[in-house]
JSON list of C-alpha atoms in Angstrom, two decimals:
[
{"chain": "A", "resi": 1, "resn": "MET", "atom": "CA", "xyz": [41.24, 4.45, -26.24]},
{"chain": "A", "resi": 2, "resn": "ALA", "atom": "CA", "xyz": [44.80, 5.61, -24.92]},
{"chain": "A", "resi": 3, "resn": "PHE", "atom": "CA", "xyz": [46.02, 2.46, -23.28]},
{"chain": "A", "resi": 4, "resn": "ALA", "atom": "CA", "xyz": [45.22, 0.47, -26.46]},
{"chain": "A", "resi": 5, "resn": "ALA", "atom": "CA", "xyz": [47.45, 2.40, -28.55]},
{"chain": "A", "resi": 6, "resn": "SER", "atom": "CA", "xyz": [50.47, 2.13, -26.18]},
{"chain": "A", "resi": 7, "resn": "GLY", "atom": "CA", "xyz": [50.09, -1.45, -25.15]},
{"chain": "A", "resi": 8, "resn": "GLY", "atom": "CA", "xyz": [50.77, -2.81, -28.84]},
{"chain": "A", "resi": 9, "resn": "ALA", "atom": "CA", "xyz": [47.69, -5.07, -28.63]},
{"chain": "A", "resi": 10, "resn": "THR", "atom": "CA", "xyz": [47.27, -7.33, -31.55]},
{"chain": "A", "resi": 11, "resn": "MET", "atom": "CA", "xyz": [43.50, -8.25, -31.33]},
{"chain": "A", "resi": 12, "resn": "SER", "atom": "CA", "xyz": [41.60, -6.78, -34.36]},
{"chain": "A", "resi": 13, "resn": "MET", "atom": "CA", "xyz": [38.82, -4.59, -33.92]},
{"chain": "A", "resi": 14, "resn": "GLY", "atom": "CA", "xyz": [36.49, -7.24, -35.33]},
{"chain": "A", "resi": 15, "resn": "GLY", "atom": "CA", "xyz": [37.79, -9.99, -32.68]},
{"chain": "A", "resi": 16, "resn": "MET", "atom": "CA", "xyz": [37.18, -7.47, -29.93]},
{"chain": "A", "resi": 17, "resn": "GLY", "atom": "CA", "xyz": [33.67, -6.85, -31.18]},
{"chain": "A", "resi": 18, "resn": "THR", "atom": "CA", "xyz": [32.93, -10.49, -31.40]},
{"chain": "A", "resi": 19, "resn": "MET", "atom": "CA", "xyz": [34.09, -11.02, -27.84]},
{"chain": "A", "resi": 20, "resn": "MET", "atom": "CA", "xyz": [32.03, -8.29, -26.64]},
{"chain": "A", "resi": 21, "resn": "ARG", "atom": "CA", "xyz": [28.95, -9.47, -28.27]},
{"chain": "A", "resi": 22, "resn": "THR", "atom": "CA", "xyz": [29.55, -13.04, -26.80]},
{"chain": "A", "resi": 23, "resn": "SER", "atom": "CA", "xyz": [30.18, -11.56, -23.25]},
{"chain": "A", "resi": 24, "resn": "GLY", "atom": "CA", "xyz": [27.16, -9.30, -23.56]},
{"chain": "A", "resi": 25, "resn": "SER", "atom": "CA", "xyz": [24.94, -12.07, -24.49]},
{"chain": "A", "resi": 26, "resn": "PHE", "atom": "CA", "xyz": [26.17, -14.05, -21.58]},
{"chain": "A", "resi": 27, "resn": "GLU", "atom": "CA", "xyz": [25.42, -11.22, -19.29]},
{"chain": "A", "resi": 28, "resn": "GLU", "atom": "CA", "xyz": [21.74, -10.80, -20.75]},
{"chain": "A", "resi": 29, "resn": "ARG", "atom": "CA", "xyz": [21.16, -14.45, -20.09]},
{"chain": "A", "resi": 30, "resn": "SER", "atom": "CA", "xyz": [22.38, -14.27, -16.56]},
{"chain": "A", "resi": 31, "resn": "VAL", "atom": "CA", "xyz": [20.27, -10.95, -16.08]},
{"chain": "A", "resi": 32, "resn": "GLN", "atom": "CA", "xyz": [17.23, -12.62, -17.41]},
{"chain": "A", "resi": 33, "resn": "SER", "atom": "CA", "xyz": [17.73, -15.61, -15.26]},
{"chain": "A", "resi": 34, "resn": "THR", "atom": "CA", "xyz": [18.23, -13.72, -12.17]},
{"chain": "A", "resi": 35, "resn": "ALA", "atom": "CA", "xyz": [15.03, -11.63, -13.31]},
{"chain": "A", "resi": 36, "resn": "SER", "atom": "CA", "xyz": [12.97, -14.74, -13.74]},
{"chain": "A", "resi": 37, "resn": "LEU", "atom": "CA", "xyz": [13.77, -15.51, -10.07]},
{"chain": "A", "resi": 38, "resn": "ASP", "atom": "CA", "xyz": [12.92, -12.09, -8.74]},
{"chain": "A", "resi": 39, "resn": "VAL", "atom": "CA", "xyz": [9.56, -11.67, -10.13]},
{"chain": "A", "resi": 40, "resn": "PHE", "atom": "CA", "xyz": [6.55, -12.66, -8.19]},
{"chain": "A", "resi": 41, "resn": "ASP", "atom": "CA", "xyz": [3.04, -12.65, -9.68]},
{"chain": "A", "resi": 42, "resn": "PHE", "atom": "CA", "xyz": [0.40, -12.00, -7.02]},
{"chain": "A", "resi": 43, "resn": "THR", "atom": "CA", "xyz": [-2.26, -11.15, -9.54]},
{"chain": "A", "resi": 44, "resn": "ALA", "atom": "CA", "xyz": [-4.27, -14.36, -8.81]},
{"chain": "A", "resi": 45, "resn": "ILE", "atom": "CA", "xyz": [-4.06, -13.82, -5.10]},
{"chain": "A", "resi": 46, "resn": "GLU", "atom": "CA", "xyz": [-5.16, -10.08, -5.29]},
{"chain": "A", "resi": 47, "resn": "GLU", "atom": "CA", "xyz": [-8.15, -10.95, -7.50]},
{"chain": "A", "resi": 48, "resn": "MET", "atom": "CA", "xyz": [-9.57, -12.80, -4.56]},
{"chain": "A", "resi": 49, "resn": "ASP", "atom": "CA", "xyz": [-10.02, -9.49, -2.65]},
{"chain": "A", "resi": 50, "resn": "PRO", "atom": "CA", "xyz": [-13.68, -9.28, -1.58]},
{"chain": "A", "resi": 51, "resn": "SER", "atom": "CA", "xyz": [-13.25, -5.48, -2.00]},
{"chain": "A", "resi": 52, "resn": "LEU", "atom": "CA", "xyz": [-13.27, -6.06, -5.86]},
{"chain": "A", "resi": 53, "resn": "ALA", "atom": "CA", "xyz": [-16.53, -8.20, -5.74]},
{"chain": "A", "resi": 54, "resn": "GLU", "atom": "CA", "xyz": [-18.60, -5.31, -7.06]},
{"chain": "A", "resi": 55, "resn": "GLY", "atom": "CA", "xyz": [-16.30, -4.21, -10.00]},
{"chain": "A", "resi": 56, "resn": "HIS", "atom": "CA", "xyz": [-14.30, -1.79, -8.15]},
{"chain": "A", "resi": 57, "resn": "ARG", "atom": "CA", "xyz": [-10.61, -1.27, -9.16]},
{"chain": "A", "resi": 58, "resn": "VAL", "atom": "CA", "xyz": [-7.80, -0.49, -6.59]},
{"chain": "A", "resi": 59, "resn": "MET", "atom": "CA", "xyz": [-6.47, 2.94, -7.06]},
{"chain": "A", "resi": 60, "resn": "TYR", "atom": "CA", "xyz": [-4.24, 3.22, -4.12]},
{"chain": "A", "resi": 61, "resn": "ASP", "atom": "CA", "xyz": [-3.00, 0.78, -1.49]},
{"chain": "A", "resi": 62, "resn": "ARG", "atom": "CA", "xyz": [-0.60, 2.00, 1.05]},
{"chain": "A", "resi": 63, "resn": "GLU", "atom": "CA", "xyz": [0.18, 2.46, 4.98]},
{"chain": "A", "resi": 64, "resn": "CYS", "atom": "CA", "xyz": [-0.09, 5.95, 6.13]},
{"chain": "A", "resi": 65, "resn": "PRO", "atom": "CA", "xyz": [0.63, 7.51, 9.54]},
{"chain": "A", "resi": 66, "resn": "PHE", "atom": "CA", "xyz": [-2.61, 8.14, 11.32]},
{"chain": "A", "resi": 67, "resn": "GLU", "atom": "CA", "xyz": [-3.21, 9.76, 14.67]},
{"chain": "A", "resi": 68, "resn": "LEU", "atom": "CA", "xyz": [-6.34, 7.80, 16.20]},
{"chain": "A", "resi": 69, "resn": "ARG", "atom": "CA", "xyz": [-8.71, 9.44, 18.60]},
{"chain": "A", "resi": 70, "resn": "VAL", "atom": "CA", "xyz": [-11.56, 8.14, 20.50]},
{"chain": "A", "resi": 71, "resn": "GLN", "atom": "CA", "xyz": [-14.59, 10.47, 21.18]},
{"chain": "A", "resi": 72, "resn": "ASP", "atom": "CA", "xyz": [-17.37, 9.55, 23.51]},
{"chain": "A", "resi": 73, "resn": "ALA", "atom": "CA", "xyz": [-21.00, 10.75, 22.54]},
{"chain": "A", "resi": 74, "resn": "GLU", "atom": "CA", "xyz": [-20.84, 13.40, 25.37]},
{"chain": "A", "resi": 75, "resn": "THR", "atom": "CA", "xyz": [-17.33, 14.49, 25.50]},
{"chain": "A", "resi": 76, "resn": "ARG", "atom": "CA", "xyz": [-14.93, 16.24, 22.97]},
{"chain": "A", "resi": 77, "resn": "PRO", "atom": "CA", "xyz": [-12.37, 14.02, 21.14]},
{"chain": "A", "resi": 78, "resn": "GLN", "atom": "CA", "xyz": [-8.96, 13.15, 22.81]},
{"chain": "A", "resi": 79, "resn": "GLU", "atom": "CA", "xyz": [-6.65, 16.16, 22.45]},
{"chain": "A", "resi": 80, "resn": "VAL", "atom": "CA", "xyz": [-3.69, 13.74, 21.79]},
{"chain": "A", "resi": 81, "resn": "GLY", "atom": "CA", "xyz": [-4.20, 10.39, 20.14]},
{"chain": "A", "resi": 82, "resn": "THR", "atom": "CA", "xyz": [-1.99, 7.39, 19.19]},
{"chain": "A", "resi": 83, "resn": "LEU", "atom": "CA", "xyz": [0.11, 7.32, 16.20]},
{"chain": "A", "resi": 84, "resn": "GLU", "atom": "CA", "xyz": [-0.27, 4.39, 14.01]},
{"chain": "A", "resi": 85, "resn": "ALA", "atom": "CA", "xyz": [0.27, 2.96, 10.55]},
{"chain": "A", "resi": 86, "resn": "VAL", "atom": "CA", "xyz": [-3.08, 2.50, 8.90]},
{"chain": "A", "resi": 87, "resn": "ARG", "atom": "CA", "xyz": [-3.40, 0.83, 5.51]},
{"chain": "A", "resi": 88, "resn": "CYS", "atom": "CA", "xyz": [-5.61, 3.01, 3.15]},
{"chain": "A", "resi": 89, "resn": "LYS", "atom": "CA", "xyz": [-6.98, 1.25, 0.06]},
{"chain": "A", "resi": 90, "resn": "ILE", "atom": "CA", "xyz": [-8.86, 3.44, -2.39]},
{"chain": "A", "resi": 91, "resn": "LEU", "atom": "CA", "xyz": [-11.33, 1.78, -4.98]},
{"chain": "A", "resi": 92, "resn": "ALA", "atom": "CA", "xyz": [-13.21, 3.38, -7.84]},
{"chain": "A", "resi": 93, "resn": "LEU", "atom": "CA", "xyz": [-15.98, 2.11, -9.93]},
{"chain": "A", "resi": 94, "resn": "GLY", "atom": "CA", "xyz": [-16.42, 3.24, -13.38]},
{"chain": "A", "resi": 95, "resn": "ASP", "atom": "CA", "xyz": [-13.91, 5.04, -15.66]},
{"chain": "A", "resi": 96, "resn": "GLU", "atom": "CA", "xyz": [-10.69, 6.07, -14.11]},
{"chain": "A", "resi": 97, "resn": "GLN", "atom": "CA", "xyz": [-10.92, 9.64, -15.30]},
{"chain": "A", "resi": 98, "resn": "ASN", "atom": "CA", "xyz": [-14.69, 9.91, -14.42]},
{"chain": "A", "resi": 99, "resn": "PRO", "atom": "CA", "xyz": [-15.58, 7.36, -11.72]},
{"chain": "A", "resi": 100, "resn": "HIS", "atom": "CA", "xyz": [-19.07, 7.27, -10.52]},
{"chain": "A", "resi": 101, "resn": "HIS", "atom": "CA", "xyz": [-18.27, 5.75, -7.19]},
{"chain": "A", "resi": 102, "resn": "CYS", "atom": "CA", "xyz": [-15.38, 5.77, -4.81]},
{"chain": "A", "resi": 103, "resn": "ARG", "atom": "CA", "xyz": [-14.71, 3.76, -1.52]},
{"chain": "A", "resi": 104, "resn": "ILE", "atom": "CA", "xyz": [-12.00, 3.95, 0.86]},
{"chain": "A", "resi": 105, "resn": "GLU", "atom": "CA", "xyz": [-11.04, 1.07, 3.20]},
{"chain": "A", "resi": 106, "resn": "LEU", "atom": "CA", "xyz": [-9.03, 1.45, 6.41]},
{"chain": "A", "resi": 107, "resn": "THR", "atom": "CA", "xyz": [-7.37, -1.56, 8.05]},
{"chain": "A", "resi": 108, "resn": "SER", "atom": "CA", "xyz": [-4.58, -2.02, 10.72]},
{"chain": "A", "resi": 109, "resn": "GLU", "atom": "CA", "xyz": [-2.15, -4.84, 11.00]},
{"chain": "A", "resi": 110, "resn": "ASN", "atom": "CA", "xyz": [-2.25, -4.11, 14.82]},
{"chain": "A", "resi": 111, "resn": "ASP", "atom": "CA", "xyz": [-5.93, -4.96, 14.99]},
{"chain": "A", "resi": 112, "resn": "LEU", "atom": "CA", "xyz": [-7.56, -7.33, 12.62]},
{"chain": "A", "resi": 113, "resn": "PHE", "atom": "CA", "xyz": [-10.96, -6.29, 13.49]},
{"chain": "A", "resi": 114, "resn": "PHE", "atom": "CA", "xyz": [-10.27, -2.50, 12.72]},
{"chain": "A", "resi": 115, "resn": "HIS", "atom": "CA", "xyz": [-12.02, -1.97, 9.34]},
{"chain": "A", "resi": 116, "resn": "TYR", "atom": "CA", "xyz": [-13.82, 1.33, 8.32]},
{"chain": "A", "resi": 117, "resn": "THR", "atom": "CA", "xyz": [-15.36, 2.26, 5.10]},
{"chain": "A", "resi": 118, "resn": "HIS", "atom": "CA", "xyz": [-15.94, 5.53, 3.29]},
{"chain": "A", "resi": 119, "resn": "SER", "atom": "CA", "xyz": [-18.29, 5.32, 0.53]},
{"chain": "A", "resi": 120, "resn": "VAL", "atom": "CA", "xyz": [-19.22, 8.28, -1.82]},
{"chain": "A", "resi": 121, "resn": "ASP", "atom": "CA", "xyz": [-20.87, 8.75, -5.12]},
{"chain": "A", "resi": 122, "resn": "GLU", "atom": "CA", "xyz": [-21.54, 12.01, -7.17]},
{"chain": "A", "resi": 123, "resn": "HIS", "atom": "CA", "xyz": [-24.85, 12.69, -5.26]},
{"chain": "A", "resi": 124, "resn": "SER", "atom": "CA", "xyz": [-23.23, 12.35, -1.76]},
{"chain": "A", "resi": 125, "resn": "PHE", "atom": "CA", "xyz": [-20.15, 14.29, -2.77]},
{"chain": "A", "resi": 126, "resn": "ARG", "atom": "CA", "xyz": [-22.42, 17.48, -3.53]},
{"chain": "A", "resi": 127, "resn": "THR", "atom": "CA", "xyz": [-23.20, 17.45, 0.18]},
{"chain": "A", "resi": 128, "resn": "MET", "atom": "CA", "xyz": [-19.55, 17.23, 1.12]},
{"chain": "A", "resi": 129, "resn": "GLN", "atom": "CA", "xyz": [-18.75, 19.95, -1.42]},
{"chain": "A", "resi": 130, "resn": "GLU", "atom": "CA", "xyz": [-21.59, 22.30, 0.10]},
{"chain": "A", "resi": 131, "resn": "ASN", "atom": "CA", "xyz": [-20.78, 21.50, 3.81]},
{"chain": "A", "resi": 132, "resn": "GLN", "atom": "CA", "xyz": [-17.06, 21.81, 3.60]},
{"chain": "A", "resi": 133, "resn": "LYS", "atom": "CA", "xyz": [-17.05, 24.67, 0.81]},
{"chain": "A", "resi": 134, "resn": "LEU", "atom": "CA", "xyz": [-14.82, 22.24, -1.54]},
{"chain": "A", "resi": 135, "resn": "MET", "atom": "CA", "xyz": [-13.43, 23.82, -4.59]},
{"chain": "A", "resi": 136, "resn": "ILE", "atom": "CA", "xyz": [-13.10, 20.53, -6.34]},
{"chain": "A", "resi": 137, "resn": "ASP", "atom": "CA", "xyz": [-15.25, 18.29, -8.54]},
{"chain": "A", "resi": 138, "resn": "PHE", "atom": "CA", "xyz": [-16.19, 14.64, -7.91]},
{"chain": "A", "resi": 139, "resn": "PRO", "atom": "CA", "xyz": [-14.01, 13.37, -10.85]},
{"chain": "A", "resi": 140, "resn": "ASP", "atom": "CA", "xyz": [-10.77, 14.81, -8.94]},
{"chain": "A", "resi": 141, "resn": "TYR", "atom": "CA", "xyz": [-11.81, 13.58, -5.63]},
{"chain": "A", "resi": 142, "resn": "VAL", "atom": "CA", "xyz": [-9.81, 10.29, -5.70]},
{"chain": "A", "resi": 143, "resn": "SER", "atom": "CA", "xyz": [-6.56, 11.98, -6.75]},
{"chain": "A", "resi": 144, "resn": "ILE", "atom": "CA", "xyz": [-6.87, 14.70, -4.19]},
{"chain": "A", "resi": 145, "resn": "VAL", "atom": "CA", "xyz": [-7.22, 12.07, -1.44]},
{"chain": "A", "resi": 146, "resn": "ILE", "atom": "CA", "xyz": [-4.31, 10.20, -2.71]},
{"chain": "A", "resi": 147, "resn": "ARG", "atom": "CA", "xyz": [-2.29, 13.47, -2.93]},
{"chain": "A", "resi": 148, "resn": "MET", "atom": "CA", "xyz": [-3.13, 14.21, 0.78]},
{"chain": "A", "resi": 149, "resn": "LEU", "atom": "CA", "xyz": [-2.45, 10.76, 1.92]},
{"chain": "A", "resi": 150, "resn": "ASN", "atom": "CA", "xyz": [1.04, 10.98, 0.23]},
{"chain": "A", "resi": 151, "resn": "ASN", "atom": "CA", "xyz": [1.55, 14.44, 1.86]},
{"chain": "A", "resi": 152, "resn": "CYS", "atom": "CA", "xyz": [1.02, 12.79, 5.43]},
{"chain": "A", "resi": 153, "resn": "ILE", "atom": "CA", "xyz": [3.77, 10.09, 4.47]},
{"chain": "A", "resi": 154, "resn": "LYS", "atom": "CA", "xyz": [6.39, 12.38, 2.96]},
{"chain": "A", "resi": 155, "resn": "GLU", "atom": "CA", "xyz": [5.81, 15.47, 5.29]},
{"chain": "A", "resi": 156, "resn": "PRO", "atom": "CA", "xyz": [4.43, 14.21, 8.46]},
{"chain": "A", "resi": 157, "resn": "HIS", "atom": "CA", "xyz": [5.20, 17.32, 10.38]},
{"chain": "A", "resi": 158, "resn": "SER", "atom": "CA", "xyz": [3.23, 19.57, 7.87]},
{"chain": "A", "resi": 159, "resn": "TYR", "atom": "CA", "xyz": [0.33, 17.25, 6.84]},
{"chain": "A", "resi": 160, "resn": "LEU", "atom": "CA", "xyz": [-1.70, 15.28, 9.75]},
{"chain": "A", "resi": 161, "resn": "ALA", "atom": "CA", "xyz": [-4.23, 12.54, 9.12]},
{"chain": "A", "resi": 162, "resn": "VAL", "atom": "CA", "xyz": [-6.44, 12.47, 12.39]},
{"chain": "A", "resi": 163, "resn": "PHE", "atom": "CA", "xyz": [-9.02, 9.70, 12.57]},
{"chain": "A", "resi": 164, "resn": "VAL", "atom": "CA", "xyz": [-11.62, 10.22, 15.30]},
{"chain": "A", "resi": 165, "resn": "MET", "atom": "CA", "xyz": [-13.81, 7.07, 16.26]},
{"chain": "A", "resi": 166, "resn": "GLN", "atom": "CA", "xyz": [-16.79, 7.07, 18.03]},
{"chain": "A", "resi": 167, "resn": "ARG", "atom": "CA", "xyz": [-18.43, 4.41, 20.12]},
{"chain": "A", "resi": 168, "resn": "ASP", "atom": "CA", "xyz": [-21.47, 3.90, 17.92]},
{"chain": "A", "resi": 169, "resn": "GLY", "atom": "CA", "xyz": [-19.30, 2.84, 15.01]},
{"chain": "A", "resi": 170, "resn": "HIS", "atom": "CA", "xyz": [-19.11, 6.12, 13.19]},
{"chain": "A", "resi": 171, "resn": "ALA", "atom": "CA", "xyz": [-15.84, 7.81, 12.54]},
{"chain": "A", "resi": 172, "resn": "ARG", "atom": "CA", "xyz": [-14.29, 11.09, 10.71]},
{"chain": "A", "resi": 173, "resn": "LEU", "atom": "CA", "xyz": [-10.95, 11.41, 8.96]},
{"chain": "A", "resi": 174, "resn": "ASP", "atom": "CA", "xyz": [-9.60, 14.76, 9.11]},
{"chain": "A", "resi": 175, "resn": "PHE", "atom": "CA", "xyz": [-6.68, 15.95, 6.75]},
{"chain": "A", "resi": 176, "resn": "ILE", "atom": "CA", "xyz": [-5.12, 19.00, 8.46]},
{"chain": "A", "resi": 177, "resn": "GLN", "atom": "CA", "xyz": [-2.22, 21.05, 7.46]},
{"chain": "A", "resi": 178, "resn": "ASN", "atom": "CA", "xyz": [0.25, 22.33, 10.13]},
{"chain": "A", "resi": 179, "resn": "MET", "atom": "CA", "xyz": [1.02, 26.24, 8.90]},
{"chain": "A", "resi": 180, "resn": "GLU", "atom": "CA", "xyz": [3.26, 26.72, 11.80]},
{"chain": "A", "resi": 181, "resn": "TYR", "atom": "CA", "xyz": [1.09, 29.42, 13.29]},
{"chain": "A", "resi": 182, "resn": "LYS", "atom": "CA", "xyz": [-2.28, 27.60, 12.80]},
{"chain": "A", "resi": 183, "resn": "PHE", "atom": "CA", "xyz": [-3.78, 24.28, 11.77]},
{"chain": "A", "resi": 184, "resn": "VAL", "atom": "CA", "xyz": [-6.03, 24.36, 8.56]},
{"chain": "A", "resi": 185, "resn": "GLU", "atom": "CA", "xyz": [-8.50, 21.64, 7.99]},
{"chain": "A", "resi": 186, "resn": "LEU", "atom": "CA", "xyz": [-8.31, 20.67, 4.27]},
{"chain": "A", "resi": 187, "resn": "LEU", "atom": "CA", "xyz": [-10.76, 17.76, 3.98]},
{"chain": "A", "resi": 188, "resn": "SER", "atom": "CA", "xyz": [-13.03, 15.66, 6.14]},
{"chain": "A", "resi": 189, "resn": "CYS", "atom": "CA", "xyz": [-14.36, 12.13, 5.31]},
{"chain": "A", "resi": 190, "resn": "ASP", "atom": "CA", "xyz": [-16.89, 10.25, 7.13]},
{"chain": "A", "resi": 191, "resn": "PHE", "atom": "CA", "xyz": [-16.51, 6.62, 7.92]},
{"chain": "A", "resi": 192, "resn": "VAL", "atom": "CA", "xyz": [-18.56, 3.86, 9.49]},
{"chain": "A", "resi": 193, "resn": "ALA", "atom": "CA", "xyz": [-17.35, 0.62, 11.03]},
{"chain": "A", "resi": 194, "resn": "SER", "atom": "CA", "xyz": [-17.87, -2.30, 8.71]},
{"chain": "A", "resi": 195, "resn": "PRO", "atom": "CA", "xyz": [-20.38, -4.98, 9.49]},
{"chain": "A", "resi": 196, "resn": "GLU", "atom": "CA", "xyz": [-19.04, -8.33, 11.14]},
{"chain": "A", "resi": 197, "resn": "GLU", "atom": "CA", "xyz": [-19.67, -10.35, 8.01]},
{"chain": "A", "resi": 198, "resn": "VAL", "atom": "CA", "xyz": [-17.48, -7.92, 6.04]},
{"chain": "A", "resi": 199, "resn": "VAL", "atom": "CA", "xyz": [-14.72, -7.85, 8.70]},
{"chain": "A", "resi": 200, "resn": "ARG", "atom": "CA", "xyz": [-14.78, -11.61, 8.61]},
{"chain": "A", "resi": 201, "resn": "GLN", "atom": "CA", "xyz": [-14.43, -11.82, 4.86]},
{"chain": "A", "resi": 202, "resn": "GLN", "atom": "CA", "xyz": [-11.52, -9.45, 4.91]},
{"chain": "A", "resi": 203, "resn": "ILE", "atom": "CA", "xyz": [-9.64, -11.25, 7.66]},
{"chain": "A", "resi": 204, "resn": "THR", "atom": "CA", "xyz": [-10.02, -14.65, 5.93]},
{"chain": "A", "resi": 205, "resn": "PHE", "atom": "CA", "xyz": [-8.73, -13.07, 2.77]},
{"chain": "A", "resi": 206, "resn": "ARG", "atom": "CA", "xyz": [-5.63, -11.51, 4.51]},
{"chain": "A", "resi": 207, "resn": "TYR", "atom": "CA", "xyz": [-4.89, -14.93, 5.94]},
{"chain": "A", "resi": 208, "resn": "ASN", "atom": "CA", "xyz": [-5.15, -16.78, 2.73]},
{"chain": "A", "resi": 209, "resn": "SER", "atom": "CA", "xyz": [-3.26, -13.99, 0.87]},
{"chain": "A", "resi": 210, "resn": "VAL", "atom": "CA", "xyz": [-0.28, -14.27, 3.41]},
{"chain": "A", "resi": 211, "resn": "LYS", "atom": "CA", "xyz": [-0.38, -17.84, 3.32]},
{"chain": "A", "resi": 212, "resn": "SER", "atom": "CA", "xyz": [-0.51, -17.99, -0.62]},
{"chain": "A", "resi": 213, "resn": "ARG", "atom": "CA", "xyz": [2.48, -15.43, -0.72]},
{"chain": "A", "resi": 214, "resn": "LEU", "atom": "CA", "xyz": [4.47, -17.41, 1.77]},
{"chain": "A", "resi": 215, "resn": "ALA", "atom": "CA", "xyz": [3.92, -20.58, -0.40]},
{"chain": "A", "resi": 216, "resn": "LEU", "atom": "CA", "xyz": [5.20, -18.92, -3.54]},
{"chain": "A", "resi": 217, "resn": "MET", "atom": "CA", "xyz": [8.25, -17.40, -1.97]},
{"chain": "A", "resi": 218, "resn": "GLN", "atom": "CA", "xyz": [9.15, -20.89, -0.44]},
{"chain": "A", "resi": 219, "resn": "GLY", "atom": "CA", "xyz": [8.74, -22.27, -3.87]},
{"chain": "A", "resi": 220, "resn": "ARG", "atom": "CA", "xyz": [11.08, -19.79, -5.29]},
{"chain": "A", "resi": 221, "resn": "LEU", "atom": "CA", "xyz": [13.45, -20.12, -2.55]},
{"chain": "A", "resi": 222, "resn": "GLN", "atom": "CA", "xyz": [13.74, -23.94, -3.46]},
{"chain": "A", "resi": 223, "resn": "ASP", "atom": "CA", "xyz": [14.20, -22.94, -7.05]},
{"chain": "A", "resi": 224, "resn": "ILE", "atom": "CA", "xyz": [17.14, -20.55, -6.04]},
{"chain": "A", "resi": 225, "resn": "ASN", "atom": "CA", "xyz": [18.65, -23.35, -3.89]},
{"chain": "A", "resi": 226, "resn": "SER", "atom": "CA", "xyz": [18.55, -25.74, -6.80]},
{"chain": "A", "resi": 227, "resn": "LEU", "atom": "CA", "xyz": [20.34, -23.08, -8.89]},
{"chain": "A", "resi": 228, "resn": "VAL", "atom": "CA", "xyz": [22.94, -22.41, -6.58]},
{"chain": "A", "resi": 229, "resn": "LYS", "atom": "CA", "xyz": [23.55, -26.30, -6.00]},
{"chain": "A", "resi": 230, "resn": "VAL", "atom": "CA", "xyz": [24.31, -26.48, -9.65]},
{"chain": "A", "resi": 231, "resn": "LYS", "atom": "CA", "xyz": [26.48, -23.42, -10.12]},
{"chain": "A", "resi": 232, "resn": "ASN", "atom": "CA", "xyz": [28.19, -23.15, -6.72]},
{"chain": "A", "resi": 233, "resn": "PRO", "atom": "CA", "xyz": [27.64, -26.24, -4.39]},
{"chain": "A", "resi": 234, "resn": "SER", "atom": "CA", "xyz": [29.99, -25.02, -1.72]},
{"chain": "A", "resi": 235, "resn": "LEU", "atom": "CA", "xyz": [28.15, -21.73, -1.38]},
{"chain": "A", "resi": 236, "resn": "LEU", "atom": "CA", "xyz": [25.00, -23.55, -0.86]},
{"chain": "A", "resi": 237, "resn": "LEU", "atom": "CA", "xyz": [26.55, -25.72, 1.89]},
{"chain": "A", "resi": 238, "resn": "GLN", "atom": "CA", "xyz": [28.02, -22.65, 3.55]},
{"chain": "A", "resi": 239, "resn": "LEU", "atom": "CA", "xyz": [24.46, -21.01, 3.52]},
{"chain": "A", "resi": 240, "resn": "GLN", "atom": "CA", "xyz": [22.78, -24.26, 5.09]},
{"chain": "A", "resi": 241, "resn": "LYS", "atom": "CA", "xyz": [25.54, -24.19, 7.86]},
{"chain": "A", "resi": 242, "resn": "THR", "atom": "CA", "xyz": [25.05, -20.40, 8.69]},
{"chain": "A", "resi": 243, "resn": "PRO", "atom": "CA", "xyz": [22.92, -20.29, 11.79]},
{"chain": "A", "resi": 244, "resn": "PRO", "atom": "CA", "xyz": [19.62, -18.40, 11.60]},
{"chain": "A", "resi": 245, "resn": "ARG", "atom": "CA", "xyz": [19.46, -14.75, 13.14]},
{"chain": "A", "resi": 246, "resn": "VAL", "atom": "CA", "xyz": [17.82, -14.47, 16.57]},
{"chain": "A", "resi": 247, "resn": "GLY", "atom": "CA", "xyz": [15.06, -12.61, 15.13]},
{"chain": "A", "resi": 248, "resn": "LEU", "atom": "CA", "xyz": [14.15, -15.35, 12.63]},
{"chain": "A", "resi": 249, "resn": "LYS", "atom": "CA", "xyz": [13.96, -18.26, 15.31]},
{"chain": "A", "resi": 250, "resn": "ARG", "atom": "CA", "xyz": [10.76, -19.94, 16.10]}
]
């Protein structure tokens, strides 16, 4: 290093190495301590999900922008719907590379009673394949739906997810690509509104999940307060004196 040669430093290379190792070990301990405070284990909470009761595994769980439309039995669907973030949960039963059943659940934070399900196995997929002239096989179905949902999230102007709901509880999810000069329908999935008992179970789970997560985070916050109290009491005092933001007032 050029500045070491010109400064006439007297510390030996061995001494510098010892100091660097000591400093490094201290930094590692600090990082490990901080990391332990950052990690939240929600596994036990997620295992209570009633969607997993039949042995399904969650393959995808993410909010996606949907255009919601309502269709009466005797009329065409609305020309323009409302844009809303819908949570899409994809579950598979069986081997990940070759599942024998797939279920898609749609929920909304804006309406706790919004719960639709799409269920398909290899037999019912053949009907979809024939009706829509699909060029994919059932083992690829989950990955294709995931790709389309991600496209709707990343490129909302080019890929659309239109969810058409009927009064009798049936619904249809259309994945559409905007080609600028025309709209191309890529895939359609039939959904049905979930029974009241299923909706009740899901609402109960979502409430208990939020409650448990809040308890974990409050406990972690208390741990952080205790750590700051030992390491930097004046900082903790300053934090406690800081008034809450307007948006957080109860």
